[in-house]
Amino acid sequence: MAPEPRIVVDASKRRFSLNLKELLDYRDLFLILAYRDLRIRYAQTFLGLAWAFLQPAATLLIFTVVFGRAVKVDTGGIPYPVFAITGMTAWTYFAFVLNQSGNSIVASQEMVKKIYFPRLVIPLSKAVVGFVDFLMAFAILFVLMAIYRVTPSPNIVFLPGFILLTVVSALAAGIWLSALTIRYRDFQHVIPFLVQFGLYATPIAYPSETIIDNLPRWGTALYYLNPMAGVVEGFRWSVLGGAPPNAFAYLSFGVMAILFVTALMYFRRVERVMADIV
Amino acid sequence: MSGGTAIKVENLGKKFIIGHRLEGDLRGSFSQRLSRLMARDGGGTREEFWALKDVSFEIKKGEAVGIIGRNGAGKSTLLKILSRITDPSKGRFEINGRVSSLLEVGTGFHPELTGRENIYLNGTILGMRRAEIRKKFDAIVDFSGVEKFLDTPVKHYSSGMKVRLAFSVAAHLEPEILIIDEVLAVGDAEFQRKCLGKMDEVSKGEGRTVLFVSHNMGAVESLCTKGIVVSQGRVVYQGHVTDTVRHYLQMTSSEEVSNDRLNEHVSIEEFSLSSTIVRSLEPLDLTLKLVSDEENEIHGLAILFYNSLNDRVAILDLREGLRSQKSSKVEINATIHSLPFIEGEYKLGVFVKSRLCVGDFLNLRELIVEGASRNFTPYARKYRGLMELKADFKTR
């Protein structure tokens, strides 16, 4: 016979614990919430899933016209649409998770107030939903590579690693924002701003050299405080080859790691009072 | 199985800070910090409010315990803490066994999803595994009676259908410990009865531990064996369920004000019962005094009786007792010789049809009816209908 489950809650003894086992026990909930989001996302839309394709495609078109044709950004010989979509693939996912998870706890407050479950399940499920957009962007990437006859670089073996880093940075930012939005609704307004700002503050539409060559060292360091700066460069390097990410990229990864750990800690702290303040 | 402790609560307390905004914006929190810094004494405007204080009790396995108390007494806070939705500020508790808590039916229901999908969604939210739901799926659908609409989005359901579906999912949870809040306050009367039956089965038939919060004294009495009265965040009474309900009713009736205003002209000066607790088939005296600020013409006057499911079970027509129709003050004393109601909790209202005031005025008084005294064990309540019939028997 399995040991009887036992719950002890003591207000005087509290410590930080991730409780991964419990999170694992709730995997069914996590999956069904992701399923729910996928099902309702395009409910009653005429174009349905095509929206996940149209959004990056439209941005890509604008980038190609503005940065590829008008400004003529130097991409080191890579056809501009291929260059831009590699950056956008990682960014689309990041932006989606940021948008969705930032508001996720507030949007599920009815549930949060009525039933117990590890609240992390909510932003985590958004990271799963984002894979649809991720896959769509990948599809565009591969189609464009075929059209422009760009062969993937051998660095592609590192791609899974950079995909993982994309997910981790998206979660880091998403979890932070979901917890902050509970207490300060201001962050609902910060998110669209962050996404728009990040689209240009990250080497997506242009290679990082065009910016950092004109910046002092501290400016470059500042630029790489953006965790996605390193991720997008690494992502592009693993797909298209070229010069490996510069040393500053490690700064990006460091910031990401710190953000991720502190996000989990802050979230756990807010989790205790979530139902009272949401 | 039985005998051990299912829930043990020790000195549990929950504090809220009032007088400052809990969900403020950034500026609010910043200026608060600033002013606290300036004030140096931690800001004197913050006020602590203890929604629960020093709550301790123990529930043994297999017991069904009802928690009663007025609105705002702290019942829901207690349930939220025990369900781990929110953390206590003080004290500790432990729960031994698989626990499910039901603070609402249909948590997480999504209108765009079909009935089938919502069964899975809601079941998972309540803590069931997917495999478990698959196994019970047919039983859930059967109990709900919505099988025809299983693949229709729930947004097209009537509210009654939604509740039935939601309750069916909840009714098929099989925890060792069940924590339920007021969930019976929804749905139509017939389905409520079905649910009460199912709950009864759950709590008594299978030796399960139940913690039940309700305003419905009848439901508490029929489902629970023990009771706890919560008032102003503290446990003020615990004991056998009948004693607990009695204690609670005495506590509340002594607080009741006798002067009820019906409108700007007419008010009830007195509406009293000879006793707020009576046995079935025993007499009950009622007194009703109406006063108005000018002469009133009264065409109709009655006392309305509602049971705990909010069905009107009877009226006592007072027109016969009216001495004159035109008056500014009416006083009627009535005696019911043998109260025919089955045991349970009843609410009394008044119907007035007059020149100055017309309408049904409900929930004015409460009456608890206890089972008739007999020299044999009566059948279970659910078999005995709504009324108690008085008869004489001749044996030949």
Short mmCIF file of C-alpha atoms in Angstrom, two decimals, chain A:
data_model
loop_
_atom_site.label_atom_id
_atom_site.label_comp_id
_atom_site.label_asym_id
_atom_site.label_seq_id
_atom_site.Cartn_x
_atom_site.Cartn_y
_atom_site.Cartn_z
CA MET A 1 0.00 0.00 0.00
CA ALA A 2 1.26 3.45 -0.86
CA PRO A 3 2.08 5.64 2.13
CA GLU A 4 -0.73 7.94 3.09
CA PRO A 5 -0.27 11.45 1.74
CA ARG A 6 0.32 13.97 4.47
CA ILE A 7 0.19 17.72 4.24
CA VAL A 8 1.72 19.90 6.93
CA VAL A 9 1.58 23.67 6.77
CA ASP A 10 3.29 25.63 9.49
CA ALA A 11 3.32 29.41 9.45
CA SER A 12 6.43 29.57 11.59
CA LYS A 13 8.53 27.25 9.43
CA ARG A 14 8.88 28.40 5.89
CA ARG A 15 11.67 27.73 3.52
CA PHE A 16 12.29 28.03 -0.16
CA SER A 17 11.74 24.87 -2.09
CA LEU A 18 11.02 24.37 -5.73
CA ASN A 19 9.11 21.18 -5.06
CA LEU A 20 9.76 19.71 -8.47
CA LYS A 21 8.12 16.45 -7.50
CA GLU A 22 4.83 18.19 -6.91
CA LEU A 23 5.15 20.05 -10.18
CA LEU A 24 5.63 16.71 -11.87
CA ASP A 25 2.52 15.35 -10.16
CA TYR A 26 0.55 18.13 -11.78
CA ARG A 27 1.79 17.43 -15.31
CA ASP A 28 -1.71 16.46 -16.47
CA LEU A 29 -3.01 19.86 -15.42
CA PHE A 30 -0.11 21.55 -17.13
CA LEU A 31 -0.83 19.70 -20.37
CA ILE A 32 -4.57 20.26 -20.32
CA LEU A 33 -4.15 23.98 -19.69
CA ALA A 34 -1.84 24.15 -22.70
CA TYR A 35 -4.43 22.20 -24.71
CA ARG A 36 -7.16 24.59 -23.60
CA ASP A 37 -5.14 27.61 -24.69
CA LEU A 38 -4.40 26.05 -28.06
CA ARG A 39 -8.03 25.14 -28.61
CA ILE A 40 -9.43 28.54 -27.73
CA ARG A 41 -6.67 30.59 -29.30
CA TYR A 42 -8.11 30.44 -32.76
CA ALA A 43 -11.68 29.56 -31.84
CA GLN A 44 -14.13 31.46 -34.01
CA THR A 45 -11.43 32.86 -36.25
CA PHE A 46 -11.75 32.46 -39.98
CA LEU A 47 -8.04 31.99 -40.66
CA GLY A 48 -7.38 29.80 -37.62
CA LEU A 49 -3.85 28.50 -37.35
CA ALA A 50 -2.81 30.57 -40.36
CA TRP A 51 -2.48 33.51 -37.97
CA ALA A 52 0.55 31.88 -36.38
CA PHE A 53 2.11 31.99 -39.83
CA LEU A 54 0.90 35.42 -40.94
CA GLN A 55 2.26 37.33 -37.97
CA PRO A 56 5.97 36.53 -38.44
CA ALA A 57 5.54 36.61 -42.23
CA ALA A 58 4.22 40.17 -42.13
CA THR A 59 7.02 41.38 -39.85
CA LEU A 60 9.54 39.68 -42.09
CA LEU A 61 8.13 41.45 -45.12
CA ILE A 62 8.48 44.85 -43.46
CA PHE A 63 12.01 44.09 -42.29
CA THR A 64 13.01 42.95 -45.77
CA VAL A 65 11.66 46.12 -47.36
CA VAL A 66 13.07 48.51 -44.75
CA PHE A 67 16.36 46.92 -43.65
CA GLY A 68 17.07 44.68 -46.64
CA ARG A 69 16.15 47.01 -49.51
CA ALA A 70 16.06 50.57 -48.21
CA VAL A 71 18.76 50.63 -45.52
CA LYS A 72 20.74 47.75 -47.03
CA VAL A 73 22.05 46.24 -43.83
CA ASP A 74 25.28 44.27 -44.25
CA THR A 75 24.46 40.63 -43.51
CA GLY A 76 27.81 39.19 -44.60
CA GLY A 77 26.48 37.71 -47.81
CA ILE A 78 23.45 35.97 -46.35
CA PRO A 79 20.19 36.74 -48.21
CA TYR A 80 18.39 39.26 -46.00
CA PRO A 81 15.07 37.38 -45.51
CA VAL A 82 16.96 34.29 -44.33
CA PHE A 83 19.11 36.41 -42.05
CA ALA A 84 16.12 38.14 -40.47
CA ILE A 85 13.92 35.09 -40.03
CA THR A 86 16.62 33.22 -38.06
CA GLY A 87 16.58 36.01 -35.50
CA MET A 88 12.82 36.28 -35.61
CA THR A 89 12.28 32.58 -34.98
CA ALA A 90 13.81 32.82 -31.52
CA TRP A 91 12.27 36.22 -30.91
CA THR A 92 8.71 35.21 -31.92
CA TYR A 93 8.73 32.51 -29.29
CA PHE A 94 10.19 34.77 -26.64
CA ALA A 95 7.67 37.54 -27.37
CA PHE A 96 4.75 35.13 -27.34
CA VAL A 97 5.65 33.62 -23.98
CA LEU A 98 6.28 37.07 -22.54
CA ASN A 99 2.90 38.35 -23.72
CA GLN A 100 0.99 35.31 -22.59
CA SER A 101 2.56 34.48 -19.27
CA GLY A 102 2.86 38.06 -18.09
CA ASN A 103 -0.87 38.31 -17.71
CA SER A 104 -1.48 34.61 -17.12
CA ILE A 105 -1.98 34.54 -13.36
CA VAL A 106 -4.24 37.57 -13.35
CA ALA A 107 -6.27 36.01 -16.16
CA SER A 108 -6.67 32.77 -14.19
CA GLN A 109 -7.49 34.47 -10.91
CA GLU A 110 -10.85 32.74 -10.63
CA MET A 111 -9.00 29.46 -10.55
CA VAL A 112 -6.24 30.70 -8.29
CA LYS A 113 -8.77 31.82 -5.69
CA LYS A 114 -10.72 28.61 -5.67
CA ILE A 115 -8.33 25.72 -5.85
CA TYR A 116 -4.82 24.75 -4.91
CA PHE A 117 -2.22 23.72 -7.45
CA PRO A 118 1.40 24.79 -7.96
CA ARG A 119 0.86 28.17 -9.59
CA LEU A 120 3.99 27.78 -11.71
CA VAL A 121 1.91 25.45 -13.85
CA ILE A 122 0.19 28.48 -15.37
CA PRO A 123 3.18 30.33 -16.88
CA LEU A 124 4.84 27.00 -17.72
CA SER A 125 1.85 25.93 -19.78
CA LYS A 126 2.17 29.13 -21.80
CA ALA A 127 5.70 28.13 -22.72
CA VAL A 128 4.25 24.96 -24.25
CA VAL A 129 1.59 26.84 -26.21
CA GLY A 130 4.31 29.04 -27.70
CA PHE A 131 5.85 26.05 -29.46
CA VAL A 132 3.18 26.36 -32.14
CA ASP A 133 4.49 29.78 -33.09
CA PHE A 134 8.01 28.52 -32.75
CA LEU A 135 7.33 25.71 -35.22
CA MET A 136 5.60 28.06 -37.66
CA ALA A 137 8.59 30.39 -37.65
CA PHE A 138 10.89 27.40 -38.16
CA ALA A 139 8.81 26.32 -41.12
CA ILE A 140 9.22 29.76 -42.69
CA LEU A 141 12.94 29.60 -41.95
CA PHE A 142 13.41 26.27 -43.70
CA VAL A 143 11.28 27.27 -46.69
CA LEU A 144 13.28 30.47 -47.16
CA MET A 145 16.56 28.59 -46.80
CA ALA A 146 15.42 26.23 -49.53
CA ILE A 147 14.33 29.09 -51.79
CA TYR A 148 17.61 30.99 -51.39
CA ARG A 149 19.62 27.77 -51.44
CA VAL A 150 21.29 28.44 -48.12
CA THR A 151 22.77 25.27 -46.65
CA PRO A 152 22.67 24.92 -42.86
CA SER A 153 26.04 25.28 -41.19
CA PRO A 154 27.57 22.31 -39.33
CA ASN A 155 27.03 24.31 -36.14
CA ILE A 156 23.40 23.17 -36.37
CA VAL A 157 24.25 20.47 -33.82
CA PHE A 158 24.23 23.30 -31.25
CA LEU A 159 20.74 24.41 -32.27
CA PRO A 160 18.90 22.31 -29.62
CA GLY A 161 21.06 24.01 -27.01
CA PHE A 162 20.06 27.46 -28.24
CA ILE A 163 16.41 26.42 -28.46
CA LEU A 164 16.67 25.46 -24.81
CA LEU A 165 18.27 28.81 -24.00
CA THR A 166 15.41 30.55 -25.83
CA VAL A 167 12.88 28.67 -23.71
CA VAL A 168 14.77 29.43 -20.50
CA SER A 169 15.02 33.15 -21.21
CA ALA A 170 11.36 33.30 -22.23
CA LEU A 171 10.40 31.55 -18.99
CA ALA A 172 12.71 33.72 -16.90
CA ALA A 173 11.11 36.89 -18.18
CA GLY A 174 7.61 35.37 -18.28
CA ILE A 175 7.69 34.09 -14.70
CA TRP A 176 9.07 37.38 -13.41
CA LEU A 177 6.37 39.35 -15.16
CA SER A 178 3.52 37.02 -14.19
CA ALA A 179 4.47 37.38 -10.52
CA LEU A 180 5.00 41.12 -10.75
CA THR A 181 1.71 41.73 -12.55
CA ILE A 182 -0.19 40.22 -9.63
CA ARG A 183 0.92 42.97 -7.32
CA TYR A 184 1.58 45.75 -9.80
CA ARG A 185 -0.76 45.86 -12.76
CA ASP A 186 1.64 48.41 -14.27
CA PHE A 187 3.51 45.51 -15.80
CA GLN A 188 0.56 44.75 -18.05
CA HIS A 189 1.47 47.96 -19.80
CA VAL A 190 5.19 47.32 -19.62
CA ILE A 191 4.99 44.06 -21.57
CA PRO A 192 4.01 45.41 -25.03
CA PHE A 193 6.60 48.09 -24.58
CA LEU A 194 9.27 45.52 -23.68
CA VAL A 195 8.39 43.40 -26.69
CA GLN A 196 8.54 46.33 -29.08
CA PHE A 197 11.71 47.70 -27.56
CA GLY A 198 13.33 44.27 -27.56
CA LEU A 199 12.56 43.69 -31.22
CA TYR A 200 14.97 46.52 -32.06
CA ALA A 201 17.34 46.16 -29.10
CA THR A 202 18.11 42.60 -30.13
CA PRO A 203 20.14 41.76 -33.25
CA ILE A 204 17.18 40.46 -35.21
CA ALA A 205 16.82 42.77 -38.18
CA TYR A 206 20.52 43.64 -38.25
CA PRO A 207 23.80 41.99 -37.18
CA SER A 208 25.05 43.14 -33.77
CA GLU A 209 28.26 44.59 -35.30
CA THR A 210 26.35 47.43 -36.93
CA ILE A 211 25.41 48.62 -33.47
CA ILE A 212 28.31 47.73 -31.22
CA ASP A 213 30.98 48.99 -33.64
CA ASN A 214 29.66 52.47 -32.90
CA LEU A 215 29.42 51.96 -29.15
CA PRO A 216 31.98 52.30 -26.34
CA ARG A 217 32.73 49.14 -24.35
CA TRP A 218 30.24 49.99 -21.62
CA GLY A 219 27.61 50.54 -24.27
CA THR A 220 28.26 47.10 -25.68
CA ALA A 221 28.03 45.59 -22.23
CA LEU A 222 24.71 47.35 -21.76
CA TYR A 223 23.49 46.00 -25.08
CA TYR A 224 24.29 42.45 -24.00
CA LEU A 225 22.48 42.76 -20.71
CA ASN A 226 19.52 41.81 -22.86
CA PRO A 227 19.52 38.01 -22.51
CA MET A 228 17.99 37.59 -25.95
CA ALA A 229 20.93 39.40 -27.58
CA GLY A 230 23.23 36.45 -26.89
CA VAL A 231 20.54 33.88 -27.62
CA VAL A 232 19.60 35.31 -31.01
CA GLU A 233 23.23 35.55 -32.10
CA GLY A 234 23.95 32.00 -31.02
CA PHE A 235 20.78 30.85 -32.72
CA ARG A 236 21.81 32.47 -35.99
CA TRP A 237 25.35 31.19 -35.69
CA SER A 238 24.16 27.60 -35.24
CA VAL A 239 21.88 27.79 -38.29
CA LEU A 240 23.85 29.97 -40.71
CA GLY A 241 27.44 29.76 -39.45
CA GLY A 242 29.71 32.82 -39.74
CA ALA A 243 31.59 34.40 -36.86
CA PRO A 244 30.79 32.81 -33.47
CA PRO A 245 29.08 35.03 -30.90
CA ASN A 246 31.53 37.39 -29.25
CA ALA A 247 32.62 37.21 -25.63
CA PHE A 248 29.91 39.62 -24.55
CA ALA A 249 27.29 36.99 -25.39
CA TYR A 250 28.31 35.19 -22.19
CA LEU A 251 27.14 38.26 -20.34
CA SER A 252 23.72 37.64 -21.89
CA PHE A 253 23.72 34.04 -20.71
CA GLY A 254 24.79 35.09 -17.24
CA VAL A 255 21.96 37.63 -17.01
CA MET A 256 19.56 34.95 -18.19
CA ALA A 257 20.68 32.48 -15.54
CA ILE A 258 20.32 35.09 -12.81
CA LEU A 259 16.91 36.15 -14.11
CA PHE A 260 15.71 32.56 -14.23
CA VAL A 261 16.78 31.68 -10.69
CA THR A 262 15.49 34.91 -9.18
CA ALA A 263 12.23 34.52 -11.11
CA LEU A 264 11.61 31.15 -9.49
CA MET A 265 12.49 32.50 -6.06
CA TYR A 266 10.30 35.58 -6.39
CA PHE A 267 7.43 33.55 -7.81
CA ARG A 268 7.54 31.10 -4.90
CA ARG A 269 7.47 33.98 -2.48
CA VAL A 270 4.50 35.65 -4.10
CA GLU A 271 2.75 32.30 -4.54
CA ARG A 272 1.90 32.15 -0.84
CA VAL A 273 -0.18 35.30 -0.94
CA MET A 274 -1.27 35.09 -4.56
CA ALA A 275 -4.90 34.30 -3.79
CA ASP A 276 -5.10 37.25 -1.38
CA ILE A 277 -3.66 39.94 -3.60
CA VAL A 278 -4.52 38.97 -7.15
#
